[in-house]
mmCIF file of C-alpha atoms in Angstrom:
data_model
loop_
_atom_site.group_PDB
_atom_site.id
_atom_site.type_symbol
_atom_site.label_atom_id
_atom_site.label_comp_id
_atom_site.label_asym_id
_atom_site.label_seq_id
_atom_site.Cartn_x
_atom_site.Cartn_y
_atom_site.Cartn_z
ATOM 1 C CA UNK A 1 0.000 0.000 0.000
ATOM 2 C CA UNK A 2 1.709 3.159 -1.007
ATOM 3 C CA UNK A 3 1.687 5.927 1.458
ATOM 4 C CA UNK A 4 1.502 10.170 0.287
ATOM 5 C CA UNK A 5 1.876 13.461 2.489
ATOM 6 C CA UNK A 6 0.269 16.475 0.837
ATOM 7 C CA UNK A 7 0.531 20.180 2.224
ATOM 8 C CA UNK A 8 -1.814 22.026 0.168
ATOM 9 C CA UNK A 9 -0.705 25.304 1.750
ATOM 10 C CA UNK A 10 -1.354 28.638 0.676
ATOM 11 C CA UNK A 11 1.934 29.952 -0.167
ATOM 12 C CA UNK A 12 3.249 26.424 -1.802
ATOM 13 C CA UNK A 13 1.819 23.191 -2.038
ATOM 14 C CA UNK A 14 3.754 19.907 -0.998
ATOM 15 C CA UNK A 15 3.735 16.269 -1.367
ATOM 16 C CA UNK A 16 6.232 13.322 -1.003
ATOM 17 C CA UNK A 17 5.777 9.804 -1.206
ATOM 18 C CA UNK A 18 8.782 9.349 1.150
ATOM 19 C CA UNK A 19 11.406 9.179 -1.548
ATOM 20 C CA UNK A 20 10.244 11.996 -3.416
ATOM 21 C CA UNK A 21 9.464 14.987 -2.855
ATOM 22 C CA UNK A 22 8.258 18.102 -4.857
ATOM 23 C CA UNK A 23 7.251 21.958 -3.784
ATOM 24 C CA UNK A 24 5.614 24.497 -5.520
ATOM 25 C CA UNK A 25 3.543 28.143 -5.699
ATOM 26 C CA UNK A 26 -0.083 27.713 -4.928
ATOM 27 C CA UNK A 27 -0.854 29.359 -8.217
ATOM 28 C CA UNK A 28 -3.307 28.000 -10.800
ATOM 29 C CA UNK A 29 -4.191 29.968 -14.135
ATOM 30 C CA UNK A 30 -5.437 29.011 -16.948
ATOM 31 C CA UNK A 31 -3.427 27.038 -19.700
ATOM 32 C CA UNK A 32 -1.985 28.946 -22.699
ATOM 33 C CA UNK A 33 -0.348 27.400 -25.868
ATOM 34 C CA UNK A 34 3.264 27.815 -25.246
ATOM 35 C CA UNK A 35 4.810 28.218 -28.929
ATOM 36 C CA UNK A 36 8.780 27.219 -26.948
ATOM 37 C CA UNK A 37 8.148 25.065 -23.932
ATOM 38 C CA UNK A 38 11.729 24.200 -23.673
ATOM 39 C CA UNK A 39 13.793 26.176 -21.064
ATOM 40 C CA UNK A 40 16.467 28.450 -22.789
ATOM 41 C CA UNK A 41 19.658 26.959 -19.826
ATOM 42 C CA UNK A 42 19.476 23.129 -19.205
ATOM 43 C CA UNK A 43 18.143 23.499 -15.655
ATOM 44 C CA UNK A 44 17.177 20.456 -12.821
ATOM 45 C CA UNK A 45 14.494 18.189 -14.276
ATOM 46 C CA UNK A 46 10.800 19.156 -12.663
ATOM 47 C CA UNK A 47 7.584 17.810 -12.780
ATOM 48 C CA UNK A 48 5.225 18.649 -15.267
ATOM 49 C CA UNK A 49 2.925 21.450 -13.808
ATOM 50 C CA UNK A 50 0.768 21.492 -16.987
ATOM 51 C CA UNK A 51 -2.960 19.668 -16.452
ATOM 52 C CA UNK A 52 -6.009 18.556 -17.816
ATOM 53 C CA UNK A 53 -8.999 18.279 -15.471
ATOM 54 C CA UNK A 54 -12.078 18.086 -15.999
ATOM 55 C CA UNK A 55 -11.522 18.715 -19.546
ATOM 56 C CA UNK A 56 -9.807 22.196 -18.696
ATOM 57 C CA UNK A 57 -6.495 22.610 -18.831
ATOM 58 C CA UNK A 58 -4.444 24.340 -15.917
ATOM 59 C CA UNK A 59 -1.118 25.879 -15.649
ATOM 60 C CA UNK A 60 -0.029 25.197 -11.967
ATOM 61 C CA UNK A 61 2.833 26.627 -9.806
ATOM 62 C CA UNK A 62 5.708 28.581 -11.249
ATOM 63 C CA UNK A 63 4.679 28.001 -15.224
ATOM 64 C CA UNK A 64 1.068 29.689 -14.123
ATOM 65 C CA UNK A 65 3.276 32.512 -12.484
ATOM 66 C CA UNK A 66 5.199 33.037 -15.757
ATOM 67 C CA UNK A 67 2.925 31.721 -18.342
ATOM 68 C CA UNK A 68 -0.626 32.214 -17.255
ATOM 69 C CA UNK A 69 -2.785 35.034 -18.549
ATOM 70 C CA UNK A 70 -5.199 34.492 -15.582
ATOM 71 C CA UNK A 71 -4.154 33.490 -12.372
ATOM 72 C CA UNK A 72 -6.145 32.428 -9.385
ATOM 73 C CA UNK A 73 -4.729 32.768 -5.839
ATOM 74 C CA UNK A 74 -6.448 33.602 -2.618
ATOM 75 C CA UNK A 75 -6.205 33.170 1.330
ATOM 76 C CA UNK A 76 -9.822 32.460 1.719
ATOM 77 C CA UNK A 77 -10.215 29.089 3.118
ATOM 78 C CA UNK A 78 -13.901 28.436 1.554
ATOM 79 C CA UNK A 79 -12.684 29.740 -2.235
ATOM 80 C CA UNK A 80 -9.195 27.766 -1.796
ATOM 81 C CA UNK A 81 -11.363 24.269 -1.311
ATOM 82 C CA UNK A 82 -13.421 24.706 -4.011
ATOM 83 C CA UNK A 83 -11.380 26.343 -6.385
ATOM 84 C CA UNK A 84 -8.084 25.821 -6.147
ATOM 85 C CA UNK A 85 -7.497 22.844 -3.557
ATOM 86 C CA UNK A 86 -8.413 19.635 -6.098
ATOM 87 C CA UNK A 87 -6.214 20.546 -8.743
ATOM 88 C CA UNK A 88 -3.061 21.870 -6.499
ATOM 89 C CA UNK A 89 -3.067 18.294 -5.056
ATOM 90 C CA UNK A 90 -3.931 16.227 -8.340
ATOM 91 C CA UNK A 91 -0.880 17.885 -9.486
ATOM 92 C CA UNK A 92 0.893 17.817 -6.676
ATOM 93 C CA UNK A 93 0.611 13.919 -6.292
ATOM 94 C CA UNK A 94 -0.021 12.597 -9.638
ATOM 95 C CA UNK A 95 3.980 11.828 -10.360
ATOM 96 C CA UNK A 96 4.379 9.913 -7.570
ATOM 97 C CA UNK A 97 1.243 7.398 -7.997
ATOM 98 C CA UNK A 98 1.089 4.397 -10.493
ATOM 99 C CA UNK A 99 -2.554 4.606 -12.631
ATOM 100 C CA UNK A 100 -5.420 3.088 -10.869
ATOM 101 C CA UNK A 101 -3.306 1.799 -8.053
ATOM 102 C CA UNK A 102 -4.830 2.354 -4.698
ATOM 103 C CA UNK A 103 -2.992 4.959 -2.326
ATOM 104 C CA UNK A 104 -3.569 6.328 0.828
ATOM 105 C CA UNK A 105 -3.342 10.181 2.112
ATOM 106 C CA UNK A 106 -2.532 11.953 4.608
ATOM 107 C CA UNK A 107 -2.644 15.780 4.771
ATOM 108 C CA UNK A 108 -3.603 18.964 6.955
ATOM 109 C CA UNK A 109 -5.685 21.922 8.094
ATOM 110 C CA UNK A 110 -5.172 24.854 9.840
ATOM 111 C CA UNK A 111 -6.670 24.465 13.328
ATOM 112 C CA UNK A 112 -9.142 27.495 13.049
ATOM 113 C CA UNK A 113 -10.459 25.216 9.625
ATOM 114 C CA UNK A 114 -10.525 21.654 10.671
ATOM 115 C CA UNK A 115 -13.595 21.054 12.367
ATOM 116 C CA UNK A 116 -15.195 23.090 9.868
ATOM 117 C CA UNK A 117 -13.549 21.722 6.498
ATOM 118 C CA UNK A 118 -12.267 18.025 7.402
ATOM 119 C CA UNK A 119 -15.045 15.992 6.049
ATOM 120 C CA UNK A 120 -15.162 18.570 2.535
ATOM 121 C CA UNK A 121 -11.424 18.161 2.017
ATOM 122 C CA UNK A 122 -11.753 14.403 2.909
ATOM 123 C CA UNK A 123 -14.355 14.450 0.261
ATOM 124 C CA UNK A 124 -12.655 16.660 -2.222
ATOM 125 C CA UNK A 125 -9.763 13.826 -2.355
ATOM 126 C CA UNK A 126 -11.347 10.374 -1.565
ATOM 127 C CA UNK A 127 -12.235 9.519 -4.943
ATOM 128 C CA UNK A 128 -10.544 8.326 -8.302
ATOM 129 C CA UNK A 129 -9.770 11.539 -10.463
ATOM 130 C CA UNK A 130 -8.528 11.306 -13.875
ATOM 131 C CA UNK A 131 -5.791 13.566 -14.790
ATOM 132 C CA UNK A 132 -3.718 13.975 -17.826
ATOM 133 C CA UNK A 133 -0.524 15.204 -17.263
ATOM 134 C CA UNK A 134 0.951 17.232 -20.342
ATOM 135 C CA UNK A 135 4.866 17.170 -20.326
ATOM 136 C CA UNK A 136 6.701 20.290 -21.838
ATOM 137 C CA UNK A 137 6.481 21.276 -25.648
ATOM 138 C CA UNK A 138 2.638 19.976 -25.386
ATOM 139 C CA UNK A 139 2.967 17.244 -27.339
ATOM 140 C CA UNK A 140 3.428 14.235 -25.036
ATOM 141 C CA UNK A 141 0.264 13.469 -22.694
ATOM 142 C CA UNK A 142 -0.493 11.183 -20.270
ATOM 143 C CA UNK A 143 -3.740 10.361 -18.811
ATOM 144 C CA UNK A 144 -3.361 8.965 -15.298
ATOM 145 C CA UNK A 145 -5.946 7.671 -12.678
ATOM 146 C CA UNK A 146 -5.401 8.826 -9.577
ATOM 147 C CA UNK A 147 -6.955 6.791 -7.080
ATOM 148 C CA UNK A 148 -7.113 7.781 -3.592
ATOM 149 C CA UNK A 149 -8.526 5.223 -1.569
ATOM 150 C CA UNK A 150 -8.430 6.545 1.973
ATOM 151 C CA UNK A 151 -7.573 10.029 3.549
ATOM 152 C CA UNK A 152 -6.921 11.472 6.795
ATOM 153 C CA UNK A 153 -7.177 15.063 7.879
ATOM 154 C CA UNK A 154 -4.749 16.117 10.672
ATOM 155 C CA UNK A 155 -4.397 19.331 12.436
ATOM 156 C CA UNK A 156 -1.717 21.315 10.557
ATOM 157 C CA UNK A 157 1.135 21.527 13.232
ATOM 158 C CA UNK A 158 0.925 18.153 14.200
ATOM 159 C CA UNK A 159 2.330 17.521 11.149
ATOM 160 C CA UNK A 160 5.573 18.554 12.338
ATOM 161 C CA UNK A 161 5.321 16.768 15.688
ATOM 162 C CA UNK A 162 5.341 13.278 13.752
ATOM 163 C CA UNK A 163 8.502 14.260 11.792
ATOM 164 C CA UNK A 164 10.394 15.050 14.983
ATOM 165 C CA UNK A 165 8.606 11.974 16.671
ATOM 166 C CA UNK A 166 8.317 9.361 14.244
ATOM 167 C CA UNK A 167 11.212 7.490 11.683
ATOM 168 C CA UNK A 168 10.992 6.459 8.342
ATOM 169 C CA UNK A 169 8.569 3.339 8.808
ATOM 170 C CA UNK A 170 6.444 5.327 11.539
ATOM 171 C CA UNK A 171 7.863 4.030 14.603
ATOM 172 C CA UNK A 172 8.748 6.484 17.675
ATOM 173 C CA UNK A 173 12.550 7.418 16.900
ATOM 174 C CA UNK A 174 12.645 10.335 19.900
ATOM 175 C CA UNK A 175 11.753 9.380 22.957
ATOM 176 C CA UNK A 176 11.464 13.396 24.118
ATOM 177 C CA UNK A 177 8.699 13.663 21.562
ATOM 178 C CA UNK A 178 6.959 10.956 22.661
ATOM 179 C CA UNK A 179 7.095 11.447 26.464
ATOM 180 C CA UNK A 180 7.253 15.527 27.067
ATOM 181 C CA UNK A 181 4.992 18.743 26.876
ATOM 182 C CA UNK A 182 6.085 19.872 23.760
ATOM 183 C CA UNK A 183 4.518 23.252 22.813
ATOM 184 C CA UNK A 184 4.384 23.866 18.505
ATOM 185 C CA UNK A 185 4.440 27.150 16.615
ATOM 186 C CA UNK A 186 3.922 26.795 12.800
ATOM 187 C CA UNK A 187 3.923 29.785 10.831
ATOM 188 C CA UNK A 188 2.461 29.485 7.299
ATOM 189 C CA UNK A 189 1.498 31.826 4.625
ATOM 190 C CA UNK A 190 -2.004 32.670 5.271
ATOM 191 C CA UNK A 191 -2.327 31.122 9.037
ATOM 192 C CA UNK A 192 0.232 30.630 12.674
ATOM 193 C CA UNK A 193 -1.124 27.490 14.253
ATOM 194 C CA UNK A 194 -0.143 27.365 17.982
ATOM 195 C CA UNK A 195 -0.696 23.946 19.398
ATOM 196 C CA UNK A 196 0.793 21.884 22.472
ATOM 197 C CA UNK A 197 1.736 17.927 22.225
ATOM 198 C CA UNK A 198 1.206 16.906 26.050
ATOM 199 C CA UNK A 199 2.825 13.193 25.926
ATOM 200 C CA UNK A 200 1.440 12.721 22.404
ATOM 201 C CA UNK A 201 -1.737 14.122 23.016
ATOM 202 C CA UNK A 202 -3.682 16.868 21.659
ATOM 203 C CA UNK A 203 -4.289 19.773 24.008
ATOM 204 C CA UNK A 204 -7.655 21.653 22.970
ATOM 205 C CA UNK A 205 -7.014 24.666 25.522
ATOM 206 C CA UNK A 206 -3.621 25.116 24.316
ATOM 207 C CA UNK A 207 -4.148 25.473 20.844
ATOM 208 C CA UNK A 208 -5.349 27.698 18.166
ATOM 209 C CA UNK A 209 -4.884 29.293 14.605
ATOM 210 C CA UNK A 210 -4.080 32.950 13.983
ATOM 211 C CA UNK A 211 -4.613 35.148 11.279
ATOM 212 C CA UNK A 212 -0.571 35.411 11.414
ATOM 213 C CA UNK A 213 0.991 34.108 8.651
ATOM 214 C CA UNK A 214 4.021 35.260 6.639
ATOM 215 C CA UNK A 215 1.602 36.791 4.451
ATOM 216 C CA UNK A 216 0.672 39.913 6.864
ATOM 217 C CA UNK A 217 4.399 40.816 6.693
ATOM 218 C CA UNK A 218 4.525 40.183 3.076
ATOM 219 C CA UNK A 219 1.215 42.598 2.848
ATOM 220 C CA UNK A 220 2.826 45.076 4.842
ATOM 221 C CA UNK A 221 6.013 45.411 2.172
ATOM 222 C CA UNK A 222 3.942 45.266 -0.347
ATOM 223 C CA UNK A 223 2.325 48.317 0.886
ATOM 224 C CA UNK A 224 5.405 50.310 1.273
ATOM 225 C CA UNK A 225 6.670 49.270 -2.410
ATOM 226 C CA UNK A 226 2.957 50.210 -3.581
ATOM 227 C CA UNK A 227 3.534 53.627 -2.006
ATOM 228 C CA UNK A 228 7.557 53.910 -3.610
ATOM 229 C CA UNK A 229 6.644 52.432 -6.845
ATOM 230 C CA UNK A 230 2.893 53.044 -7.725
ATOM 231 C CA UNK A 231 3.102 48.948 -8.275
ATOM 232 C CA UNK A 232 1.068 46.330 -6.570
ATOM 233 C CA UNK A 233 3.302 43.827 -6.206
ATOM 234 C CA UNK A 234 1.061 40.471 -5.823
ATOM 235 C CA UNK A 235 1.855 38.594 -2.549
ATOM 236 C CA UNK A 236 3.482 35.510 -4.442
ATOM 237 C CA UNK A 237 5.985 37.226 -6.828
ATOM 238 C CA UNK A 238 7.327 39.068 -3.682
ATOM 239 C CA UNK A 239 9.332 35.860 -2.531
ATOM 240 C CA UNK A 240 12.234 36.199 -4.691
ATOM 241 C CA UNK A 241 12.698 39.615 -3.556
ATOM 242 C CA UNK A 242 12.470 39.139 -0.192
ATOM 243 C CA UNK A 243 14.840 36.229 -0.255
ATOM 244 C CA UNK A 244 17.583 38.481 -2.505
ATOM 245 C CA UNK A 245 16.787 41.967 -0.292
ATOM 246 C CA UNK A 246 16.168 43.616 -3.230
ATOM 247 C CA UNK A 247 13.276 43.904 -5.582
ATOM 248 C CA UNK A 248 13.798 45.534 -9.630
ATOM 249 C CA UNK A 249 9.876 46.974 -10.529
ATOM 250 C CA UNK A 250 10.171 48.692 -13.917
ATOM 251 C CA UNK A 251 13.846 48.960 -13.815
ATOM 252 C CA UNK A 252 14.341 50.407 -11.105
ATOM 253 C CA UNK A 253 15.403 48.874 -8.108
ATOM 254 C CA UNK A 254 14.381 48.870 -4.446
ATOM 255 C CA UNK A 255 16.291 47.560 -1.159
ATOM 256 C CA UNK A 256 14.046 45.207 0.959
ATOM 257 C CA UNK A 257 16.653 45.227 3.950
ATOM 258 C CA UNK A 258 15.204 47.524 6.133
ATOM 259 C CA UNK A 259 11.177 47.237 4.930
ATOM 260 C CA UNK A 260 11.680 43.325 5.652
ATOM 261 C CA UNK A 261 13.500 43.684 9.196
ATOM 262 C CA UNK A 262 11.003 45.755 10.288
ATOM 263 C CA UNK A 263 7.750 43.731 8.726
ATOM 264 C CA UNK A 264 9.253 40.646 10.310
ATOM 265 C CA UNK A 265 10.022 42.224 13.818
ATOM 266 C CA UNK A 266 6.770 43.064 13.815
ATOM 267 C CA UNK A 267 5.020 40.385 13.097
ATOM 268 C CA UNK A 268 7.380 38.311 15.396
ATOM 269 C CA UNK A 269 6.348 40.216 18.065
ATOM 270 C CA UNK A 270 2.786 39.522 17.437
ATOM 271 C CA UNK A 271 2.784 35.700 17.399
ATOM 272 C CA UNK A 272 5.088 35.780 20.370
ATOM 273 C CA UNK A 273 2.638 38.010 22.721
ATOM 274 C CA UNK A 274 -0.380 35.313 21.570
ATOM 275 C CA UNK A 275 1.704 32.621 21.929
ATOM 276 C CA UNK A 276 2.688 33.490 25.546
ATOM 277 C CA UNK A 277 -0.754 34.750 26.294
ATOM 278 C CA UNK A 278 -2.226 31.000 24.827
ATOM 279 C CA UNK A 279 0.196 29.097 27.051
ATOM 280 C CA UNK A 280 0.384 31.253 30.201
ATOM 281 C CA UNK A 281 -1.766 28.116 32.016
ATOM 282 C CA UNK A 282 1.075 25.805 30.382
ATOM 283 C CA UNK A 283 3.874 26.964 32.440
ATOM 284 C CA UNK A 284 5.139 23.246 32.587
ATOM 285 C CA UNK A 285 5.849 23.111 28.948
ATOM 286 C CA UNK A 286 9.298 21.104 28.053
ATOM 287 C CA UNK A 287 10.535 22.981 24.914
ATOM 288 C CA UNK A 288 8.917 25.044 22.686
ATOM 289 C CA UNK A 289 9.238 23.889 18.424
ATOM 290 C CA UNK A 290 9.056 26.513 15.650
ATOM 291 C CA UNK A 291 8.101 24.979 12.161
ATOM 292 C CA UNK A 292 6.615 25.828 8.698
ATOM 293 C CA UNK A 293 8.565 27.800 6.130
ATOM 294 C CA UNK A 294 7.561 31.395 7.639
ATOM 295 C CA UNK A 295 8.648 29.882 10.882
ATOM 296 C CA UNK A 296 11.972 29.259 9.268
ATOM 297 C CA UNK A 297 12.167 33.238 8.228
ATOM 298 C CA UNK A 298 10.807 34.367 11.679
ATOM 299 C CA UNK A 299 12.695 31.730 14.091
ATOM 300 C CA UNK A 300 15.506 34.267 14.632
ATOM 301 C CA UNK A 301 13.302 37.604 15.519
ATOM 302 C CA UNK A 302 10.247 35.003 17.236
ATOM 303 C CA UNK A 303 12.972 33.072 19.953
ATOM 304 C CA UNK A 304 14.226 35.619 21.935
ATOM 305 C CA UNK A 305 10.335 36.768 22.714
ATOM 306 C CA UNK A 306 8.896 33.403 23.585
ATOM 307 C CA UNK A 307 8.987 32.444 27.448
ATOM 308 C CA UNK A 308 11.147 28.555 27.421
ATOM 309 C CA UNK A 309 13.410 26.915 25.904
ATOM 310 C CA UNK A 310 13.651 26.997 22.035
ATOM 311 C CA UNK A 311 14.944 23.923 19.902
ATOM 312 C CA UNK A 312 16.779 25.317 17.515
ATOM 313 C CA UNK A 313 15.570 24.440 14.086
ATOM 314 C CA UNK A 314 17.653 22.280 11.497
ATOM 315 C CA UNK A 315 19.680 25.021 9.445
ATOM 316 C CA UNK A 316 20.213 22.152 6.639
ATOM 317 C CA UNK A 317 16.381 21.342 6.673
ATOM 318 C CA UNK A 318 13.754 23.014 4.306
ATOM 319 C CA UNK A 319 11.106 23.661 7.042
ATOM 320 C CA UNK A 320 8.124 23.784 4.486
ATOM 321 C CA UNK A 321 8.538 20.219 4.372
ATOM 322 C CA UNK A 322 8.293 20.004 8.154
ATOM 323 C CA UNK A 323 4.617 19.311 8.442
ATOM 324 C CA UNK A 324 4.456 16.880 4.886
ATOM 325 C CA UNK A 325 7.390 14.868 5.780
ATOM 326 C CA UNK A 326 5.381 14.231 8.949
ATOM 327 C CA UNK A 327 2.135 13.625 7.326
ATOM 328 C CA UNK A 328 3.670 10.543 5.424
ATOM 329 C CA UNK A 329 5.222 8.960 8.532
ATOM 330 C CA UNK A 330 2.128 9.019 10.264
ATOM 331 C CA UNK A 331 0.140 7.415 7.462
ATOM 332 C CA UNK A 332 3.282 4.741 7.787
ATOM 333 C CA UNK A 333 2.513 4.803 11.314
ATOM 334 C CA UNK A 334 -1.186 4.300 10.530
ATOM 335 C CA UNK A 335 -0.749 1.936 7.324
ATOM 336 C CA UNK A 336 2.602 0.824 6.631
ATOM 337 C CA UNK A 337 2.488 -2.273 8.645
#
C-alpha cells in the first residue's frame, strides 16, 4: 500500500511519497499554448505542472506565475477548497502514484479550519480523479488515474510533531517527543497554528490558529513598495525579492533590507505576545518547536520573545517540508504495517 503526504498550503503546495518529494507556488491559471516550452539553460528536471482536469487545462505553480494570462490565488479558506485545492493536489501527487493503483493520504488543516472543512477536504480527495498530465512542448500526454482510496485530515502543526517523533517506517525514533509537553508554533502563509503535544496528546485549551501568517508581513512590504513604486506587487511574486533583499519593478530597483527587518520584527512580536498569552496556564511546557517555512524566516526575531526553551531548528532542513514529511510517517505509522 503506497503511502503520500500532501501540504496544500497557501503559499506552496507539498507532497512526497517518502522518496520523493516536490514543492511548488499555490498558483493555478489558466493554460496557454506555449509556442517554446523548452527552457532556454538546461536546468534540474521538474515535474510537469501542466494539467487537464475536468476537460480544462491548468497551468499550476511557477509556469502559471510566468505563463498564465489568468491566475487564481487567494487566502480564503472556503474559495481555496473549491477552487483551487483539487487541482493543487492532483498535481501535486499525480507523479508519484502508479494509474489506478490504490494509495492512501494523509494531509492537513489549519486548526481554526478543521472542524469546519475536514469531512469537505476528505471528500474533495477520496475519490478516483482522472488527470492527464501534459509534459513540456505539449505534445506528449499522459492520462493517469489517480486513485485515492483513503484520507486522513490532521491538524496542521501536528504535522511537524510526527517528523520530529516518528522514523521512516512510523515508529517512535525520539523518545522526548513521545514522552514531554512539547509546545508547537507553525507559521504558514495565510495562518500561525499554535498547538501543544502533552505526551502525544492533543491539548484543545492550548491550541489555536491565527490570522498570522508570513503573508501579513509580506502585505505590509507590499504596501510600502505600492507607495515607492505606484506597483502592486502580488503577494506571491514578492518571494524572490524578499529572499535576494532587493526587488527591480520597472527597472528600477528597491532595497528590501530595512522594509523586511522591520515587517518581520513586527510580526514576530505579534505571534510571540499570543503565543505566551495562549500558554500562560502551560507553564510546565518542556521545549517550545518553531516549524513551517515562515517559521523558518521568523525563528531568529520570534525566539528571543517566547517564554522557554527553544529547539533550535535544522539550518540544513527546508522547514516547508516540516509538516508533509510528517504527514507521510504518520500514514506509515497508521498503514505501513
Amino acid at each position: 500500500m503506497k503511502v503520500l503526504g500532501a501540504d496544500i498550503g497557501f503559499g506552496y503546495t507539498k507532497a512526497t511519497d517518502g522518496r520523493q518529494f516536490q514543492v511548488f507556488k499555490s498558483v493555478v491559471g489558466e493554460a496557454a499554448e506555449v509556442q517554446f516550452g523548452e527552457s532556454l539553460l538546461p536546468g534540474v528536471p521538474q515535474y510537469p505542472r501542466h494539467v487537464i482536469l475536468g476537460g480544462q487545462g491548468y497551468f499550476v505553480g511557477e509556469l502559471a506565475e510566468t505563463q498564465s494570462r489568468g491566475r487564481g490565488f487567494t487566502l480564503d479558506q472556503s474559495q481555496f477548497l473549491a477552487q483551487y485545492a483539487k487541482i493543487l493536489a492532483l498535481t501535486a501527487l499525480a507523479p508519484f502514484v502508479d494509474s489506478g493503483d490504490p494509495v492512501r493520504l494523509v494531509t492537513g488543516l489549519p486548526i481554526s479550519f478543521f472542524r469546519k472543512h475536514r469531512d469537505a477536504l476528505t471528500a474533495l480527495l477520496q475519490s478516483r480523479h482522472t488527470i492527464t498530465v501534459v509534459k513540456p512542448g505539449g505534445a506528449d500526454r499522459e492520462e493517469k488515474i489517480v486513485y485515492i482510496e483513503r484520507v486522513r485530515v490532521v491538524p496542521q502543526p501536528f504535522g511537524s510533531m510526527f517528523d520530529l517523533m516518528l522514523n521512516d517506517i512510523g515508529k517512535p525514533a525520539s523518545q522526548r517527543f513521545v514522552s514531554e509537553k512539547i509546545g508547537i508554533i507553525d507559521i504558514g502563509f495565510r495562518t500561525a497554528d499554535y498547538t501543544i503535544s502533552d505526551k502525544t496528546r492533543y491539548s484543545e485549551r492550548g491550541s489555536q490558529s491565527s490570522d498570522a501568517g508570513i503573508s501579513s508581513a509580506y502585505q505590509a512590504i507590499a504596501n510600502v513598495l505600492h507607495e515607492k513604486s505606484g506597483v502592486s506587487v502580488e503577494l506571491y511574486r514578492l518571494y524572490d525579492g524578499i529572499s535576494k533583499g532587493t526587488i527591480k519593478i520597472k527597472g528600477k530597483s528597491y532595497d528590501l533590507t530595512a522594509i523586511v527587518k522591520a515587517a518581520f520584527q513586527q510580526l514576530a512580536t505579534r505571534i510571540a505576545q499570543e503565543v505566551n498569552r495562549l500558554w500562560a496556564d502551560d507553564w510546565d511546557i518542556d521545549a517550545i518547536v518553531i516549524t513551517g517555512g515562515g517559521g523558518a524566516t521568523l525563528a531568529p526575531y520570534l525566539q528571543p520573545l517566547l517564554e522557554g526553551e527553544v529547539l533550535p531548528m535544522p539550518p540544513e532542513q527546508d522547514a516547508r517540508l516540516n509538516n508533509v514529511h510528517g504527514y507521510w510517517k504518520y500514514g506509515m505509522h497508521l498503514w505501513g504495517g
